Amino acid sequence: MDTLYGLFIAPFADFGFMQRALIGSLMLSLGACPVGVFLMLRRMSLSGDAMAHAILPGAAAGFLFYGLEILPMTIGGLIAGVIVALGAGAVSRFTIQREDASMAAFYLISLAIGVLMVSIRGSSVDLMHVLFGTVLALNDEALTLIGGIVAVTLVSLAIFWRALVAECLDPLFLRSVSRLGSPVHFIFLGLVVLNLVGGFQALGTLLSVGLMMLPAAAARFWTVRVEPMCVLAVLIGFASCIAGLLMSYHASLPSGPAIILSAGVVYFASILFGTRGILRARIIHHRHRTA
Amino acid sequence: MTNTCLTFRDLTLGYGSHPAIHHLDGTIRKGSLTAVVGANGSGKSTLMKGIVGVLKPMAGEVIRAPGVRAAYLPQQSELDRSFPARVVDLVSLGLWPRRGLLGRHTREDRDSVSQALMAVGLGGFEKRPIDTLSGGQLQRTLFARVLLQDADLILLDEPFNAVDAKTVGDLIALIKHWHGEERTIMVVVHDLDLVRQNFPETLLLARQPIAWGETRETLKPENLLRARRFHEAWEENAPWCEPDEHTHDHDHHGHAHDHDHEHHHGAGPRAA
């Protein structure tokens, strides 16, 4: 019992920074994982990645003017993310160019500006901090911010759920019965940016998208309905956060990559063993019914 | 006019600066069942999109009688079949006009979903994932959704594509049932025999209406020949259409419903 306690409970019970890291990352999972499910179902998984890069110049601008402060960097990141999301979304909605191309164009420009800005002032250590985050150094300010973002995300998802599902499932139908199609698309992109910004202090701009996409991608292998998929993604997110933080504590690993890698392990396990995974489809499923 | 469902007033719809529907005038009666026929590229689908409002007119307008709700079954659905949804989720989208974004789906709503599925011969398919449906089953599922929308104006764009003969029969029966309920229906169809047997009125399109009115009259050989001669391709340097000239030209024809046989068309509204 004592060893189990020592392994799993003690790190969180004994250290304030571990508790904060746990609370922060669990809250992040609660908001980011369902958003990730929709991002995946809309085939925008890589857009999330692109958006995460796009946040960089805003965060860098905050960093340039105020140093390593959470609020200015967050607001900066939010502004940059919204500009890129709206810009790329508008180009794809109102011209013939598809979202993948417009998103790539916008985020590459944005990323270049961001790296340029960080290099003007910061040392490479600062750059690393912005890119990879520090979940073990979340302060009250950061936790409040993450809490707010999660609340906004869950409320928006609850309100626009039906429209979001309709927009993914049959966008032309939604356009024929309602004008909500375009607004919902932009609200959704807003939620993506919000959650990426929420994640970037904990996990960094590059890895925050990992907590969004990996649990969602893993959950896809287990269920054929959206609602359970979102719940499962959140649970996988929770498990990854706990496992990642414990690994980081016991083996002195950087916490962000440890969390994302834990989600990665679940993802690979799901590919193999999921109810819609490789093994079930290829090996076990030889028997069939008569009708 | 109280028995008018749709009015087209000098309607031009198209893509870029090229019209796919050119200066269409006329009316669709409430409770009428109209087939829309014509060659590829003659503007049939474009007209549907214009009526439902997903394509904005380049000129003129479509006027819907007040309170008329439309249900639209597109030819190329943007439906994502890999989306994790069940048949019941897809059909329930048809509750949108009644329940909107936030209204609860009640017990009766769920029953009406089941009834709609039953009506298209898919009773018991509620829980099936949509990626396991055949083409014809999916088409019937979409019909069930139209059924659930309970619309006054029903627009079906080539609903019989890739559907077997028995299913076509079932769907035609459903369309006739709607017709019996005094709903206004427009269907884009390619099979002229099907049109002759089942549709009282026909609009023959070739960018402009070639003929419009009673089916037998509209589908006369000379009209069909004229429709076939229409030039499908756009011409990049086609002259600009001058609106004034056109209105002037049309004014001479007087208004709809005069059986003007001089002009190679049937009993329908004016066709130039």
Short mmCIF file of N, CA, C and O in Angstrom, two decimals, chain A residues 3-50:
data_model
loop_
_atom_site.label_atom_id
_atom_site.label_comp_id
_atom_site.label_asym_id
_atom_site.label_seq_id
_atom_site.Cartn_x
_atom_site.Cartn_y
_atom_site.Cartn_z
N THR A 3 3.85 1.70 -1.06
CA THR A 3 4.52 2.00 -2.32
C THR A 3 3.54 2.58 -3.33
O THR A 3 3.86 3.51 -4.06
N LEU A 4 2.32 2.03 -3.33
CA LEU A 4 1.31 2.56 -4.23
C LEU A 4 1.03 4.03 -3.91
O LEU A 4 0.98 4.88 -4.79
N TYR A 5 0.87 4.26 -2.59
CA TYR A 5 0.64 5.64 -2.15
C TYR A 5 1.79 6.53 -2.59
O TYR A 5 1.61 7.61 -3.13
N GLY A 6 3.00 6.03 -2.37
CA GLY A 6 4.18 6.80 -2.73
C GLY A 6 4.25 7.08 -4.22
O GLY A 6 4.66 8.16 -4.64
N LEU A 7 3.82 6.09 -4.98
CA LEU A 7 3.90 6.25 -6.44
C LEU A 7 2.85 7.20 -6.99
O LEU A 7 3.13 8.07 -7.81
N PHE A 8 1.61 7.02 -6.53
CA PHE A 8 0.51 7.71 -7.20
C PHE A 8 -0.07 8.91 -6.45
O PHE A 8 -0.51 9.86 -7.05
N ILE A 9 -0.10 8.83 -5.13
CA ILE A 9 -0.80 9.87 -4.38
C ILE A 9 0.16 10.91 -3.81
O ILE A 9 -0.08 12.12 -3.93
N ALA A 10 1.23 10.42 -3.22
CA ALA A 10 2.12 11.32 -2.50
C ALA A 10 2.58 12.53 -3.31
O ALA A 10 2.57 13.65 -2.80
N PRO A 11 2.99 12.36 -4.58
CA PRO A 11 3.48 13.53 -5.31
C PRO A 11 2.44 14.65 -5.34
O PRO A 11 2.80 15.82 -5.19
N PHE A 12 1.17 14.28 -5.49
CA PHE A 12 0.13 15.30 -5.54
C PHE A 12 -0.23 15.80 -4.16
O PHE A 12 -0.54 16.97 -3.97
N ALA A 13 -0.18 14.89 -3.15
CA ALA A 13 -0.57 15.29 -1.80
C ALA A 13 0.48 16.19 -1.17
O ALA A 13 0.15 17.12 -0.43
N ASP A 14 1.74 15.94 -1.49
CA ASP A 14 2.82 16.63 -0.78
C ASP A 14 3.25 17.94 -1.41
O ASP A 14 3.82 18.79 -0.73
N PHE A 15 3.01 18.13 -2.71
CA PHE A 15 3.59 19.30 -3.35
C PHE A 15 2.53 20.18 -4.00
O PHE A 15 1.75 19.72 -4.84
N GLY A 16 2.52 21.43 -3.60
CA GLY A 16 1.56 22.38 -4.14
C GLY A 16 1.67 22.52 -5.64
O GLY A 16 0.66 22.58 -6.35
N PHE A 17 2.90 22.56 -6.15
CA PHE A 17 3.06 22.78 -7.60
C PHE A 17 2.49 21.61 -8.39
O PHE A 17 1.98 21.78 -9.50
N MET A 18 2.56 20.39 -7.79
CA MET A 18 1.98 19.23 -8.48
C MET A 18 0.46 19.32 -8.50
O MET A 18 -0.19 18.96 -9.48
N GLN A 19 -0.11 19.80 -7.37
CA GLN A 19 -1.57 19.96 -7.32
C GLN A 19 -2.03 20.95 -8.38
O GLN A 19 -2.99 20.70 -9.12
N ARG A 20 -1.33 22.06 -8.46
CA ARG A 20 -1.71 23.07 -9.46
C ARG A 20 -1.58 22.51 -10.87
O ARG A 20 -2.44 22.73 -11.72
N ALA A 21 -0.49 21.79 -11.08
CA ALA A 21 -0.29 21.21 -12.41
C ALA A 21 -1.42 20.25 -12.74
O ALA A 21 -1.95 20.23 -13.85
N LEU A 22 -1.81 19.47 -11.72
CA LEU A 22 -2.88 18.50 -11.94
C LEU A 22 -4.20 19.20 -12.25
O LEU A 22 -4.87 18.90 -13.24
N ILE A 23 -4.55 20.17 -11.39
CA ILE A 23 -5.81 20.90 -11.61
C ILE A 23 -5.81 21.57 -12.97
O ILE A 23 -6.76 21.47 -13.75
N GLY A 24 -4.70 22.24 -13.28
CA GLY A 24 -4.61 22.97 -14.55
C GLY A 24 -4.76 22.04 -15.74
O GLY A 24 -5.55 22.30 -16.66
N SER A 25 -4.05 20.93 -15.71
CA SER A 25 -4.07 20.06 -16.89
C SER A 25 -5.41 19.32 -17.00
O SER A 25 -5.91 19.10 -18.11
N LEU A 26 -6.01 18.95 -15.86
CA LEU A 26 -7.33 18.30 -15.93
C LEU A 26 -8.37 19.26 -16.51
O LEU A 26 -9.20 18.87 -17.34
N MET A 27 -8.30 20.52 -16.06
CA MET A 27 -9.25 21.51 -16.60
C MET A 27 -9.05 21.67 -18.10
O MET A 27 -10.01 21.74 -18.87
N LEU A 28 -7.79 21.72 -18.49
CA LEU A 28 -7.50 21.85 -19.92
C LEU A 28 -8.12 20.70 -20.71
O LEU A 28 -8.72 20.91 -21.77
N SER A 29 -7.97 19.49 -20.18
CA SER A 29 -8.52 18.32 -20.90
C SER A 29 -10.02 18.45 -21.06
O SER A 29 -10.59 18.14 -22.12
N LEU A 30 -10.68 18.93 -20.01
CA LEU A 30 -12.13 19.04 -20.01
C LEU A 30 -12.63 19.90 -21.18
O LEU A 30 -13.65 19.60 -21.81
N GLY A 31 -11.90 20.98 -21.46
CA GLY A 31 -12.32 21.84 -22.56
C GLY A 31 -11.75 21.42 -23.90
O GLY A 31 -12.45 21.38 -24.91
N ALA A 32 -10.46 21.10 -23.90
CA ALA A 32 -9.76 20.91 -25.18
C ALA A 32 -10.15 19.60 -25.86
O ALA A 32 -10.22 19.54 -27.09
N CYS A 33 -10.39 18.54 -25.09
CA CYS A 33 -10.63 17.24 -25.73
C CYS A 33 -11.91 17.21 -26.58
O CYS A 33 -11.86 16.73 -27.71
N PRO A 34 -13.06 17.72 -26.08
CA PRO A 34 -14.25 17.74 -26.96
C PRO A 34 -14.02 18.62 -28.19
O PRO A 34 -14.45 18.26 -29.29
N VAL A 35 -13.34 19.74 -28.01
CA VAL A 35 -13.03 20.59 -29.16
C VAL A 35 -12.20 19.80 -30.16
O VAL A 35 -12.43 19.86 -31.38
N GLY A 36 -11.25 19.01 -29.63
CA GLY A 36 -10.42 18.19 -30.50
C GLY A 36 -11.23 17.17 -31.28
O GLY A 36 -10.94 16.90 -32.45
N VAL A 37 -12.25 16.60 -30.62
CA VAL A 37 -13.10 15.62 -31.32
C VAL A 37 -13.74 16.26 -32.56
O VAL A 37 -13.71 15.70 -33.66
N PHE A 38 -14.28 17.46 -32.40
CA PHE A 38 -14.91 18.12 -33.55
C PHE A 38 -13.87 18.54 -34.59
O PHE A 38 -14.11 18.47 -35.79
N LEU A 39 -12.71 18.96 -34.11
CA LEU A 39 -11.64 19.33 -35.03
C LEU A 39 -11.29 18.13 -35.90
O LEU A 39 -11.13 18.24 -37.11
N MET A 40 -11.21 16.96 -35.25
CA MET A 40 -10.88 15.74 -35.99
C MET A 40 -12.00 15.38 -36.96
O MET A 40 -11.74 15.07 -38.13
N LEU A 41 -13.25 15.45 -36.48
CA LEU A 41 -14.37 15.04 -37.33
C LEU A 41 -14.55 15.99 -38.51
O LEU A 41 -15.09 15.61 -39.54
N ARG A 42 -14.10 17.22 -38.37
CA ARG A 42 -14.19 18.15 -39.49
C ARG A 42 -12.96 18.07 -40.37
O ARG A 42 -12.76 18.88 -41.25
N ARG A 43 -12.11 17.09 -40.11
CA ARG A 43 -10.86 16.90 -40.85
C ARG A 43 -10.00 18.13 -40.79
O ARG A 43 -9.42 18.56 -41.78
N MET A 44 -9.95 18.72 -39.62
CA MET A 44 -9.13 19.91 -39.45
C MET A 44 -8.04 19.68 -38.43
O MET A 44 -7.52 20.62 -37.84
N SER A 45 -7.68 18.39 -38.22
CA SER A 45 -6.68 18.09 -37.20
C SER A 45 -5.41 18.91 -37.39
O SER A 45 -4.86 19.45 -36.43
N LEU A 46 -4.97 18.99 -38.63
CA LEU A 46 -3.73 19.73 -38.87
C LEU A 46 -3.95 21.23 -38.79
O LEU A 46 -3.02 21.99 -38.54
N SER A 47 -5.21 21.66 -38.98
CA SER A 47 -5.49 23.09 -38.80
C SER A 47 -5.23 23.49 -37.36
O SER A 47 -4.76 24.59 -37.08
N GLY A 48 -5.56 22.58 -36.43
CA GLY A 48 -5.29 22.85 -35.02
C GLY A 48 -3.80 23.07 -34.81
O GLY A 48 -3.38 24.01 -34.13
N ASP A 49 -3.03 22.22 -35.43
CA ASP A 49 -1.58 22.34 -35.34
C ASP A 49 -1.11 23.67 -35.91
O ASP A 49 -0.32 24.39 -35.30
N ALA A 50 -1.66 23.99 -37.07
CA ALA A 50 -1.29 25.25 -37.72
C ALA A 50 -1.65 26.43 -36.83
O ALA A 50 -0.86 27.36 -36.64
#
